[in-house]
Amino acid sequence: MKLYSVLLCVAMLALCSCNSEGRKGELTELEKQGKTVFRFSNAQEPATLDLSKATGVYENRIINLMFEGLIRYGDKGEYSELGVAEKYETKDEQKTYVFTLRKNIKWSDGTSVTAHDFVAAYQRILNPNTGAEYAYMLYDIINAQEINEGKEKDLSALAAKAIDDHTLELRLKQPVPYFIDLLTHYTFYPVPKHVVEKYGSKWTEVENIVGNGAFVLKKRVMGSQMIFEKNEHYWEKDRVKLDRIVAFTTENQETQLRMFRSGMTDWLSSPVPKSAYPTIKQESEWMAPPYLGTYFFCFNTSKKPFDDVRVRKALSIAIDRKIIAENVAMGGQLPAFNYVPKGTFNYESPHKLDESIEEAKKLLAEAGYPDGKGFPEFTILYNTSEDHQKICIIIQNMWQTRLGIPVKIENNEWKTYIDRMHSMNYDVIRRGWIADYNDAYNFMELFMKDGGNNNTGWWNAEHDNLVLATKQETDVKKREVLFQKAEKILLDNMPLIPIYFYVADQMIKPYVRGFYPRNTGNHGQEDIKAGRYNIADNHPITRVWIDMEAKKKYLGIGEK
C-alpha cells in the first residue's frame, strides 16, 4: 500500500464529526447555588493512586490534586515554591537538607501531617516488596539504593530522619544540583502512615484514602469520572477558589472533544483528534506550547533480532519523522533526531540522527536479512489511543514497504500495557517520556542499568558512568559535555527510536483563570513568547478558578 494511501486511511479512522455545538448553555445546579466547579478530561483512568506505584502523566495529575510535597510548583508551573515545608536549610556542603514543616498541615481526616509520614513514605517506596518503579529517584539519599536492592535490610538505616514531628532531615551521598526541583515529584510526598497501616493495599480506595492536598476524592466511577471536593483541612484552603473538580477518564479522543465543545469540560488536557485540526487550529481555545518530552519507540534488546544494533539502527533510519510529525501528530510537534528535547535546562544536544532507506537496507543485509528475507514477524505494542494507533500504522507501513519485513501492531488498555512494558513482554513498544523535573539527568537516567523505567534490556557501563558523573559536576558547561557524551552512546546503540518532541496540545475555556498559558484569544502566544508557558505542563489546578461572569457571558446567559 502506498504511503499516501495509508495516510488517507489514518485520517478516516475518526468516525465522528467534530463540528462545534455552539456556546449556548446553562450553569450546573451547583453553579446556580454559587459553587464553582472545574471539569477536565484526564484522558486515561489512573492505573493506581498509590504514590509509591504511580508512574504516568495521568496518575501525576490526579495525585497532585490530593497530595502536596515539601516543595511544589508555583502558579505558573515554575519550580521551587515552598509547600508543606515552611523553610529549609542546607549543611555539610549541600549534602544535608533540614526541612521545617508548617505547624498547620493536616491530612484530610484532620490528623496532623508529621515528618514521620515523610520517613514512612520513603521507607515504603524503597522497600523491595513494594516494587516501586520510581524508587531510584530517592537513590541520592544515603542507603536508599542499598535498601531498595535488598543489600540493607534495616529500613531505618535510610538517612531520612524525623528529628521531631515538624523537622525532617535528609542526608545525601553527594551534592545534587537539582535536588530541590526533584522534591516537586510525588515520590517525595508524604503518605498517611496511619491509613496505610490500617488498610494496607486498600488504602487508596475512595472510602479510605486521605491526602494533604487541596482536594479530597469523593467518588470514582472507573472508566468514567472522578469527583473531588475542597479539602477543608488544607493549610491554604482560603486560597483555593474551586469547590469541586470533576476529572473525566474516558480514553476516546472524539468523546473528549465533544465533551469540551458541549460545555461538559473546561479543559481538554490531551491532544485533540487529528481529524479536527483543520478547524481547531483556527479556534482561540486551542493552544500547543512547547512541552518537555520525547515520543519514541523502544526495542526489547533481549529478544532476537533486536539484540543486534544493526537491526535497531536500520529500523530507526528507515522512518520518515517529518511525515509523522506533520501528517499524523499535526500539532506543531518537531521531528526528533536526538533524544533530549530542546528547552531542557542548561543542555543543548549536538547530535542528529540520519534517515536513509538505502543505508537501512544495507544494515539489514549485514545483519543477515537481505531485502528483509528471513526477518521474523514482530509486533509493535501501544496503549489504546487513536493517535498511537495512527503512528503505529504509519511506521508499520514504512518498515513493511521500505525494508520488506513483517510487522503487526497490537493495542492494550493502559494498565495491561504498563504491566507488559515492565515485564518486558513485548518486541517493540510505543513509549514517551515527559520530564519529572527540568534537567537532562531525568532523561538520561531512564536508560541506566538501575533506572526503574529502563525496560529495554540494554545498558552500557560507560553511559552510566558519564550520567552519574553529572551528579557531582557543578560546572554547568562541563556537566553539559558529560550529558552530550552519554547521549551519543545512547544514540549509537539505539535501544530507542526518537520520533518527535511533544507539544502540550490542549484546549482551555476563556473563563478559566490561573491557568498558564492563558487563553487570551491568541492560542496562548502572549504567555508563550514571554516564557510563561509551563514547559513541564504542570498546571497547579489548586490555583485555578472560574470567572463566573465571564462564563455566563461565554454561555450567552442573560443575553436576549
Short mmCIF file of N, CA and C in Angstrom, two decimals, residues 130-206:
data_model
loop_
_atom_site.label_atom_id
_atom_site.label_comp_id
_atom_site.label_asym_id
_atom_site.label_seq_id
_atom_site.Cartn_x
_atom_site.Cartn_y
_atom_site.Cartn_z
N THR A 130 7.66 -3.49 47.85
CA THR A 130 6.69 -2.57 47.26
C THR A 130 6.74 -2.63 45.74
N GLY A 131 7.92 -2.86 45.19
CA GLY A 131 8.06 -2.92 43.74
C GLY A 131 7.85 -1.57 43.07
N ALA A 132 8.31 -0.50 43.72
CA ALA A 132 8.10 0.85 43.19
C ALA A 132 9.02 1.13 42.01
N GLU A 133 8.42 1.51 40.88
CA GLU A 133 9.21 1.79 39.67
C GLU A 133 10.07 3.04 39.83
N TYR A 134 9.58 3.99 40.63
CA TYR A 134 10.29 5.26 40.79
C TYR A 134 11.19 5.28 42.03
N ALA A 135 11.45 4.13 42.62
CA ALA A 135 12.29 4.10 43.82
C ALA A 135 13.65 4.73 43.59
N TYR A 136 14.16 4.58 42.37
CA TYR A 136 15.50 5.09 42.06
C TYR A 136 15.61 6.61 42.22
N MET A 137 14.48 7.30 42.21
CA MET A 137 14.54 8.76 42.34
C MET A 137 15.02 9.18 43.73
N LEU A 138 14.96 8.25 44.70
CA LEU A 138 15.42 8.55 46.05
C LEU A 138 16.86 8.10 46.30
N TYR A 139 17.51 7.57 45.27
CA TYR A 139 18.83 6.98 45.46
C TYR A 139 19.89 7.97 45.91
N ASP A 140 19.64 9.25 45.80
CA ASP A 140 20.63 10.23 46.27
C ASP A 140 20.73 10.24 47.79
N ILE A 141 19.70 9.75 48.47
CA ILE A 141 19.71 9.70 49.93
C ILE A 141 20.58 8.52 50.38
N ILE A 142 21.40 8.73 51.37
CA ILE A 142 22.30 7.68 51.87
C ILE A 142 21.52 6.42 52.23
N ASN A 143 21.99 5.29 51.73
CA ASN A 143 21.44 3.95 51.96
C ASN A 143 20.14 3.66 51.21
N ALA A 144 19.66 4.60 50.42
CA ALA A 144 18.41 4.37 49.69
C ALA A 144 18.55 3.24 48.68
N GLN A 145 19.60 3.29 47.88
CA GLN A 145 19.80 2.26 46.86
C GLN A 145 20.06 0.90 47.49
N GLU A 146 20.85 0.88 48.56
CA GLU A 146 21.16 -0.38 49.23
C GLU A 146 19.89 -1.04 49.78
N ILE A 147 18.99 -0.24 50.31
CA ILE A 147 17.72 -0.77 50.83
C ILE A 147 16.87 -1.30 49.70
N ASN A 148 16.76 -0.53 48.63
CA ASN A 148 15.90 -0.92 47.51
C ASN A 148 16.41 -2.18 46.82
N GLU A 149 17.72 -2.38 46.81
CA GLU A 149 18.30 -3.56 46.17
C GLU A 149 18.41 -4.74 47.13
N GLY A 150 17.96 -4.56 48.37
CA GLY A 150 17.96 -5.66 49.33
C GLY A 150 19.29 -5.90 50.02
N LYS A 151 20.26 -5.03 49.79
CA LYS A 151 21.57 -5.19 50.42
C LYS A 151 21.54 -4.73 51.88
N GLU A 152 20.67 -3.79 52.18
CA GLU A 152 20.47 -3.30 53.54
C GLU A 152 19.04 -3.65 53.96
N LYS A 153 18.90 -4.50 54.96
CA LYS A 153 17.58 -4.98 55.36
C LYS A 153 16.87 -4.04 56.33
N ASP A 154 17.62 -3.20 57.00
CA ASP A 154 17.05 -2.30 58.01
C ASP A 154 16.56 -1.01 57.35
N LEU A 155 15.25 -0.84 57.25
CA LEU A 155 14.69 0.35 56.62
C LEU A 155 15.08 1.62 57.36
N SER A 156 15.30 1.50 58.67
CA SER A 156 15.64 2.69 59.46
C SER A 156 17.06 3.18 59.18
N ALA A 157 17.82 2.41 58.40
CA ALA A 157 19.17 2.85 58.03
C ALA A 157 19.12 3.96 57.00
N LEU A 158 17.96 4.19 56.41
CA LEU A 158 17.81 5.27 55.44
C LEU A 158 18.10 6.61 56.11
N ALA A 159 18.90 7.44 55.44
CA ALA A 159 19.28 8.74 56.01
C ALA A 159 18.20 9.78 55.80
N ALA A 160 16.98 9.41 56.13
CA ALA A 160 15.84 10.33 56.17
C ALA A 160 15.29 10.20 57.58
N LYS A 161 15.45 11.23 58.38
CA LYS A 161 15.14 11.14 59.80
C LYS A 161 14.14 12.23 60.23
N ALA A 162 13.21 11.83 61.06
CA ALA A 162 12.30 12.79 61.69
C ALA A 162 12.95 13.24 62.99
N ILE A 163 13.52 14.43 62.98
CA ILE A 163 14.17 14.95 64.18
C ILE A 163 13.12 15.16 65.27
N ASP A 164 11.98 15.67 64.85
CA ASP A 164 10.78 15.75 65.69
C ASP A 164 9.60 15.78 64.73
N ASP A 165 8.40 16.02 65.22
CA ASP A 165 7.21 15.97 64.37
C ASP A 165 7.25 16.95 63.21
N HIS A 166 7.99 18.04 63.37
CA HIS A 166 7.98 19.09 62.36
C HIS A 166 9.35 19.37 61.74
N THR A 167 10.29 18.46 61.93
CA THR A 167 11.63 18.65 61.37
C THR A 167 12.08 17.37 60.67
N LEU A 168 12.38 17.50 59.39
CA LEU A 168 12.81 16.36 58.58
C LEU A 168 14.23 16.61 58.07
N GLU A 169 15.10 15.64 58.28
CA GLU A 169 16.48 15.74 57.81
C GLU A 169 16.74 14.70 56.73
N LEU A 170 17.30 15.14 55.60
CA LEU A 170 17.68 14.25 54.52
C LEU A 170 19.18 14.41 54.26
N ARG A 171 19.93 13.31 54.35
CA ARG A 171 21.37 13.35 54.11
C ARG A 171 21.67 12.63 52.79
N LEU A 172 22.38 13.33 51.91
CA LEU A 172 22.66 12.83 50.58
C LEU A 172 24.08 12.27 50.47
N LYS A 173 24.28 11.41 49.47
CA LYS A 173 25.60 10.83 49.23
C LYS A 173 26.57 11.86 48.68
N GLN A 174 26.04 12.80 47.91
CA GLN A 174 26.84 13.88 47.35
C GLN A 174 25.90 15.04 47.02
N PRO A 175 26.43 16.24 46.82
CA PRO A 175 25.55 17.35 46.44
C PRO A 175 24.83 17.02 45.14
N VAL A 176 23.57 17.40 45.06
CA VAL A 176 22.76 17.17 43.85
C VAL A 176 22.25 18.52 43.38
N PRO A 177 22.71 19.01 42.25
CA PRO A 177 22.38 20.37 41.80
C PRO A 177 20.88 20.65 41.68
N TYR A 178 20.09 19.63 41.38
CA TYR A 178 18.67 19.82 41.10
C TYR A 178 17.78 19.23 42.21
N PHE A 179 18.34 19.04 43.41
CA PHE A 179 17.60 18.30 44.44
C PHE A 179 16.29 18.97 44.84
N ILE A 180 16.29 20.28 44.99
CA ILE A 180 15.05 20.97 45.37
C ILE A 180 13.98 20.80 44.30
N ASP A 181 14.37 20.88 43.04
CA ASP A 181 13.41 20.63 41.96
C ASP A 181 12.88 19.20 42.01
N LEU A 182 13.75 18.27 42.37
CA LEU A 182 13.38 16.86 42.46
C LEU A 182 12.25 16.65 43.46
N LEU A 183 12.24 17.46 44.50
CA LEU A 183 11.25 17.30 45.56
C LEU A 183 9.82 17.65 45.13
N THR A 184 9.68 18.23 43.93
CA THR A 184 8.33 18.51 43.43
C THR A 184 7.65 17.25 42.93
N HIS A 185 8.40 16.17 42.79
CA HIS A 185 7.82 14.91 42.29
C HIS A 185 7.13 14.15 43.42
N TYR A 186 6.05 13.45 43.08
CA TYR A 186 5.24 12.81 44.11
C TYR A 186 5.93 11.66 44.85
N THR A 187 7.06 11.18 44.34
CA THR A 187 7.78 10.15 45.09
C THR A 187 8.31 10.70 46.41
N PHE A 188 8.42 12.02 46.51
CA PHE A 188 8.91 12.65 47.73
C PHE A 188 7.77 13.19 48.60
N TYR A 189 6.54 12.93 48.22
CA TYR A 189 5.40 13.38 49.02
C TYR A 189 5.22 12.46 50.24
N PRO A 190 4.52 12.93 51.25
CA PRO A 190 4.23 12.06 52.39
C PRO A 190 3.06 11.13 52.08
N VAL A 191 2.97 10.04 52.81
CA VAL A 191 1.78 9.18 52.76
C VAL A 191 1.20 9.13 54.17
N PRO A 192 -0.13 8.97 54.29
CA PRO A 192 -0.75 8.91 55.62
C PRO A 192 -0.41 7.59 56.30
N LYS A 193 0.61 7.59 57.10
CA LYS A 193 1.11 6.38 57.75
C LYS A 193 0.00 5.63 58.47
N HIS A 194 -0.85 6.35 59.17
CA HIS A 194 -1.90 5.70 59.96
C HIS A 194 -2.94 5.01 59.08
N VAL A 195 -3.17 5.55 57.88
CA VAL A 195 -4.15 4.97 56.96
C VAL A 195 -3.57 3.75 56.25
N VAL A 196 -2.32 3.86 55.82
CA VAL A 196 -1.66 2.73 55.15
C VAL A 196 -1.56 1.54 56.10
N GLU A 197 -1.22 1.81 57.35
CA GLU A 197 -1.11 0.73 58.33
C GLU A 197 -2.46 0.07 58.60
N LYS A 198 -3.52 0.84 58.52
CA LYS A 198 -4.85 0.31 58.82
C LYS A 198 -5.44 -0.48 57.65
N TYR A 199 -5.27 0.03 56.43
CA TYR A 199 -5.95 -0.58 55.28
C TYR A 199 -5.03 -1.33 54.32
N GLY A 200 -3.72 -1.21 54.49
CA GLY A 200 -2.81 -1.93 53.61
C GLY A 200 -2.98 -1.51 52.16
N SER A 201 -3.05 -2.48 51.26
CA SER A 201 -3.14 -2.19 49.82
C SER A 201 -4.45 -1.51 49.44
N LYS A 202 -5.44 -1.51 50.32
CA LYS A 202 -6.73 -0.89 50.03
C LYS A 202 -6.81 0.56 50.51
N TRP A 203 -5.66 1.12 50.89
CA TRP A 203 -5.68 2.48 51.44
C TRP A 203 -6.08 3.53 50.41
N THR A 204 -5.98 3.22 49.12
CA THR A 204 -6.32 4.20 48.09
C THR A 204 -7.77 4.08 47.61
N GLU A 205 -8.54 3.17 48.21
CA GLU A 205 -9.96 3.09 47.85
C GLU A 205 -10.65 4.39 48.26
N VAL A 206 -11.71 4.74 47.54
CA VAL A 206 -12.39 6.03 47.77
C VAL A 206 -12.77 6.21 49.24
#
